[in-house]
Amino acid sequence: MSDRLLVGTRKGLFRIERGEGGRWMIAKSWFLGDPVSAVLVEPGGSRLHAALDLGHFGVKMQRSEDGGETWSQTASPTFPPKPEGLEDKDPMRGVDVPWSTQLIWTLECGAPGELWCGVIPGALFRSTDGGESWQLSRALWDEPRRKLWMGGGYDFSGIHSILVDPRDPLHVTVGVSTGGVWTTRDAGVSWELIGSGLRAEYLPEAMAGDPLAQDVHRIVQCAAHPDRLWMQHHNGIFLSDDGGAIWRELSDVPPSSFGFAVAVHPTDPDTAWFVPATKDEKRFPVDAHLVVTRTRDGGAHFEVLDRGLPTEPAYDLVYRHALDCSGDGRRLAFGSTTGSLWASEDQGDSWTTISRHLPPILCVRFED
Amino acid sequence: MATTLRFTPNLYRHLDCPDTCVAGATVREVLDAYFQANPRARGFLLDDQGAARKHVAIFVNETLIRDRTGLSDPVGEGDEIFVAQALSGG
C-alpha cells in the first residue's frame, strides 16, 4: 500500500504522506520556486530523480540516493552539435527546431540501471548508468519522418509517454505530441511507426488516419498485461490489445472524451481512469463539474465519479502526468493546474481533498 | 588579457560563482576558459549548441553583446563581462 506521493508543481516538488487517521498531508518540499516537470522513483524507493525547468537557466536533473534527504545535480539530457548547414524546421511554422532540450517531459525506468527520458523538442534519451550520462536515441531523431512532428500545446513536438515492456526492456514504445506512436524492439537502434486505427478528426479527412499525424496526449500500459495500452488522444479515447499496432476508438464516453490524463490498473487491464475536460478549445471540466471517469470492462461502459470532488463550479485542468494509480491498484491521486490535489482509496469511488492551495500541478507519482 | 567576469546573484542559489578574472580575447574564449574550471556553469549560461540561453543576457561593459550565438564580441584588459537573468522567460 503506497502512503506517499511525489507531486511536481510550477513552484517546487512536494511529498505528500498519509498520516494518522488516513489524512494526507504535505510532508516535505524541495526546489521551492522552481518548476519540476517530471519525477521518477526507481524500484526500491530510495533513488529519486527530479527534472527542473529553470526557465532562464535551462533544464536540470537532480537525483537523490536517500529517498529525498539530499539531492545533487546530475547530467541533463543534451543534444549533440547540430551539423553545419543542416535544415531542421518545424513543418507548421517553418522555424528552426532547437537542438537543445527545452523541457524534460517524462522519465521512466528500463532495465536495472537504465533510464529513459522524453523531452521537448521531440526526442528520446537513454541512460545506462542511472542518470550519470544520457545518450540521444539517434535513430529516432534522425528518422526522416521525425521532421514532420509538430508542436501540440507547446511550440515544438515532444515525447511524453515511454512504455518499457516489463517482459523485455529492449521493447520500448513512445507517444509523441504530435507525431503518433513509435516502437523499438532493440532499445532504440531501430524504430517503427505504429498506430493503425487512430483518427485525428481535426485534420482533412484523407489525413485523419495517418499514424504520423496523431496528437497522442498520453499512453499507459497495464503492467501485468503489457499488450493492453490505453490512450487519451486529442479527440478521443483509444485502446490497443497488441502493444499499440492496432487501436480501437471508444465513442460516446460521458461526459467528454477530451482530456490529457489516463491511468490503468496495474493488474486489471480492463480498468482505467480518465479526467475529462470539455474539448480542445475549452480546457476545463464539462459544465465546470470536475469528475473522473472509470471503466471496468475494457471501455464497454464508463462510470462518472464525483463523490468528494468539488460541488461548486471547478475549472481545474489535469495535465497528462498528473493522474496516477498506486502499484497495488487501490489508490489514485490527481492534481490540477489550479493547484488542487485529490486522493482516492477505493479506486475512485470517493475522493479526499489533500490541498486546494498548491502551485499548478505538473505531475503526480506514487512512491511505490 | 584578463577580463572580469560577474554573474547575477540569481545564479548563486544554483552555482558557486563569485566574481573572477579570466583571460581571453572574446566572450567565447573567456567563458570557455571559465568553464574549464567550472564545468557545471556551462549548462546554466549556454544552450546545448553553445549559444547564450534565450533568457540569459550577457553584457560587456554594460552593453549587450551582439553575437549571442558565436559569442565573438571582443574583450580586453580591464573589460567586464556581466551575465544577467533577462527580464523575459520567468
Tab-separated table of C-alpha atoms in Angstrom, chain A residues 96-287:
chain	number	residue	atom	x	y	z
A	96	ASP	CA	14.283	26.118	-36.645
A	97	VAL	CA	13.807	23.147	-34.334
A	98	PRO	CA	16.192	23.770	-31.449
A	99	TRP	CA	18.824	21.092	-30.951
A	100	SER	CA	18.666	21.908	-27.272
A	101	THR	CA	16.481	20.439	-24.546
A	102	GLN	CA	13.608	22.802	-23.800
A	103	LEU	CA	11.690	20.653	-21.325
A	104	ILE	CA	12.108	17.257	-19.699
A	105	TRP	CA	8.622	15.895	-20.115
A	106	THR	CA	8.791	12.343	-18.815
A	107	LEU	CA	11.146	9.909	-17.084
A	108	GLU	CA	10.837	6.129	-16.871
A	109	CYS	CA	12.887	3.170	-15.659
A	110	GLY	CA	14.008	0.443	-18.024
A	111	ALA	CA	16.295	-2.469	-17.272
A	112	PRO	CA	18.241	-2.212	-13.981
A	113	GLY	CA	20.325	0.974	-14.099
A	114	GLU	CA	18.605	2.090	-17.288
A	115	LEU	CA	16.515	5.253	-17.538
A	116	TRP	CA	14.571	6.758	-20.396
A	117	CYS	CA	13.762	10.431	-20.793
A	118	GLY	CA	11.349	12.098	-23.215
A	119	VAL	CA	11.876	15.772	-23.970
A	120	ILE	CA	10.742	18.772	-25.973
A	121	PRO	CA	11.752	19.124	-28.797
A	122	GLY	CA	10.581	15.581	-29.548
A	123	ALA	CA	13.483	13.334	-28.686
A	124	LEU	CA	14.263	10.364	-26.517
A	125	PHE	CA	17.325	9.978	-24.326
A	126	ARG	CA	18.628	6.827	-22.638
A	127	SER	CA	20.904	6.461	-19.657
A	128	THR	CA	22.574	3.167	-18.797
A	129	ASP	CA	24.278	4.485	-15.665
A	130	GLY	CA	21.405	5.646	-13.516
A	131	GLY	CA	21.379	9.160	-14.895
A	132	GLU	CA	25.100	9.944	-14.759
A	133	SER	CA	25.020	10.463	-18.512
A	134	TRP	CA	22.446	10.486	-21.310
A	135	GLN	CA	22.592	9.447	-24.941
A	136	LEU	CA	20.211	10.739	-27.590
A	137	SER	CA	18.318	7.972	-29.372
A	138	ARG	CA	19.884	8.965	-32.619
A	139	ALA	CA	17.918	6.552	-34.798
A	140	LEU	CA	14.638	8.184	-33.781
A	141	TRP	CA	15.999	11.725	-34.008
A	142	ASP	CA	17.466	11.072	-37.459
A	143	GLU	CA	14.357	9.239	-38.726
A	144	PRO	CA	13.209	11.382	-41.682
A	145	ARG	CA	9.581	11.358	-40.544
A	146	ARG	CA	10.624	12.926	-37.224
A	147	LYS	CA	10.896	16.180	-39.130
A	148	LEU	CA	7.142	16.013	-39.686
A	149	TRP	CA	6.416	16.033	-35.957
A	150	MET	CA	4.819	19.250	-34.743
A	151	GLY	CA	4.074	21.027	-31.534
A	152	GLY	CA	0.738	20.396	-29.861
A	153	GLY	CA	0.281	22.555	-26.792
A	154	TYR	CA	3.946	23.564	-26.892
A	155	ASP	CA	5.833	25.242	-29.710
A	156	PHE	CA	7.694	22.063	-30.625
A	157	SER	CA	6.853	18.383	-30.566
A	158	GLY	CA	7.607	16.300	-27.521
A	159	ILE	CA	7.751	12.751	-26.159
A	160	HIS	CA	5.517	12.444	-23.122
A	161	SER	CA	4.892	8.714	-22.777
A	162	ILE	CA	7.508	5.951	-22.569
A	163	LEU	CA	6.325	2.374	-22.122
A	164	VAL	CA	9.003	-0.166	-21.294
A	165	ASP	CA	7.754	-3.706	-21.817
A	166	PRO	CA	8.165	-5.496	-18.471
A	167	ARG	CA	8.726	-8.759	-20.384
A	168	ASP	CA	11.511	-7.298	-22.492
A	169	PRO	CA	13.123	-3.962	-21.667
A	170	LEU	CA	14.511	-3.717	-25.199
A	171	HIS	CA	10.911	-3.215	-26.347
A	172	VAL	CA	10.022	0.429	-25.762
A	173	THR	CA	7.031	2.322	-27.123
A	174	VAL	CA	6.727	6.103	-27.044
A	175	GLY	CA	3.906	8.579	-27.561
A	176	VAL	CA	4.557	11.841	-29.366
A	177	SER	CA	2.552	15.056	-29.413
A	178	THR	CA	2.210	15.364	-32.287
A	179	GLY	CA	3.828	12.503	-34.092
A	180	GLY	CA	1.968	9.312	-33.207
A	181	VAL	CA	3.214	6.101	-31.600
A	182	TRP	CA	6.671	4.676	-32.223
A	183	THR	CA	8.140	1.412	-31.031
A	184	THR	CA	11.562	-0.205	-30.875
A	185	ARG	CA	12.450	-3.838	-30.197
A	186	ASP	CA	16.173	-3.200	-29.806
A	187	ALA	CA	16.345	-0.418	-27.198
A	188	GLY	CA	16.320	2.332	-29.788
A	189	VAL	CA	18.576	1.033	-32.554
A	190	SER	CA	15.612	0.926	-34.942
A	191	TRP	CA	12.108	2.348	-34.761
A	192	GLU	CA	8.740	1.589	-36.301
A	193	LEU	CA	5.763	3.927	-36.596
A	194	ILE	CA	2.628	2.109	-35.441
A	195	GLY	CA	-0.913	3.166	-34.684
A	196	SER	CA	-3.429	1.752	-37.143
A	197	GLY	CA	-6.962	2.778	-36.232
A	198	LEU	CA	-6.122	6.120	-34.672
A	199	ARG	CA	-8.136	9.046	-36.009
A	200	ALA	CA	-7.342	12.750	-35.995
A	201	GLU	CA	-10.665	14.472	-36.529
A	202	TYR	CA	-9.093	17.937	-36.758
A	203	LEU	CA	-7.259	17.078	-39.992
A	204	PRO	CA	-8.521	16.853	-43.570
A	205	GLU	CA	-10.354	13.562	-43.990
A	206	ALA	CA	-7.702	11.987	-46.196
A	207	MET	CA	-5.091	12.569	-43.490
A	208	ALA	CA	-7.185	11.621	-40.479
A	209	GLY	CA	-5.928	8.052	-40.287
A	210	ASP	CA	-2.263	8.833	-40.873
A	211	PRO	CA	-0.413	7.347	-37.855
A	212	LEU	CA	2.182	10.114	-38.091
A	213	ALA	CA	-0.397	12.874	-37.723
A	214	GLN	CA	-1.873	11.729	-34.411
A	215	ASP	CA	-1.839	14.037	-31.420
A	216	VAL	CA	-1.359	11.495	-28.672
A	217	HIS	CA	-1.917	13.104	-25.283
A	218	ARG	CA	-0.900	10.173	-23.101
A	219	ILE	CA	-0.446	6.399	-23.318
A	220	VAL	CA	-0.304	3.988	-20.380
A	221	GLN	CA	0.395	0.256	-20.255
A	222	CYS	CA	-1.046	-2.378	-17.953
A	223	ALA	CA	1.963	-3.771	-16.082
A	224	ALA	CA	0.553	-7.302	-15.823
A	225	HIS	CA	-0.803	-7.343	-19.379
A	226	PRO	CA	1.659	-5.208	-21.322
A	227	ASP	CA	-0.069	-5.659	-24.667
A	228	ARG	CA	-3.025	-3.643	-23.344
A	229	LEU	CA	-2.472	0.052	-23.838
A	230	TRP	CA	-4.856	2.911	-23.109
A	231	MET	CA	-4.591	6.229	-24.881
A	232	GLN	CA	-6.022	9.663	-24.227
A	233	HIS	CA	-5.858	11.240	-27.662
A	234	HIS	CA	-6.596	14.807	-28.650
A	235	ASN	CA	-10.034	13.858	-29.904
A	236	GLY	CA	-10.844	10.597	-28.225
A	237	ILE	CA	-10.051	7.586	-26.121
A	238	PHE	CA	-8.479	4.542	-27.738
A	239	LEU	CA	-7.265	1.156	-26.576
A	240	SER	CA	-4.981	-1.455	-28.048
A	241	ASP	CA	-4.592	-5.161	-27.324
A	242	ASP	CA	-1.436	-5.699	-29.301
A	243	GLY	CA	1.021	-3.216	-27.870
A	244	GLY	CA	-0.126	-0.288	-29.982
A	245	ALA	CA	-0.145	-1.702	-33.510
A	246	ILE	CA	-3.942	-1.538	-33.819
A	247	TRP	CA	-6.224	0.786	-31.849
A	248	ARG	CA	-9.965	0.856	-31.258
A	249	GLU	CA	-11.763	4.107	-30.552
A	250	LEU	CA	-14.283	4.292	-27.733
A	251	SER	CA	-17.089	6.637	-28.672
A	252	ASP	CA	-19.769	8.365	-26.608
A	253	VAL	CA	-17.710	8.405	-23.431
A	254	PRO	CA	-19.511	10.591	-20.878
A	255	PRO	CA	-19.203	13.476	-20.270
A	256	SER	CA	-16.418	14.005	-22.825
A	257	SER	CA	-13.637	12.031	-24.416
A	258	PHE	CA	-11.278	15.033	-24.446
A	259	GLY	CA	-8.586	15.234	-21.818
A	260	PHE	CA	-4.950	14.608	-21.080
A	261	ALA	CA	-4.569	12.130	-18.230
A	262	VAL	CA	-5.191	8.396	-18.174
A	263	ALA	CA	-4.234	5.718	-15.652
A	264	VAL	CA	-4.620	1.959	-15.930
A	265	HIS	CA	-4.921	-0.582	-13.139
A	266	PRO	CA	-1.596	-2.435	-12.793
A	267	THR	CA	-3.131	-5.929	-12.920
A	268	ASP	CA	-6.615	-5.484	-14.397
A	269	PRO	CA	-6.188	-4.324	-17.991
A	270	ASP	CA	-9.896	-3.535	-18.331
A	271	THR	CA	-9.888	-0.908	-15.585
A	272	ALA	CA	-8.756	2.596	-16.495
A	273	TRP	CA	-9.429	6.151	-15.348
A	274	PHE	CA	-9.593	9.483	-17.162
A	275	VAL	CA	-10.154	13.095	-16.109
A	276	PRO	CA	-12.141	14.710	-18.917
A	277	ALA	CA	-12.274	18.326	-19.983
A	278	THR	CA	-14.836	19.886	-22.300
A	279	LYS	CA	-12.852	19.953	-25.526
A	280	ASP	CA	-9.688	21.314	-27.049
A	281	GLU	CA	-10.614	24.965	-27.041
A	282	LYS	CA	-12.414	24.691	-23.668
A	283	ARG	CA	-9.905	23.122	-21.346
A	284	PHE	CA	-11.969	22.920	-18.195
A	285	PRO	CA	-14.456	20.348	-16.869
A	286	VAL	CA	-17.754	19.927	-18.685
A	287	ASP	CA	-20.246	22.371	-17.112
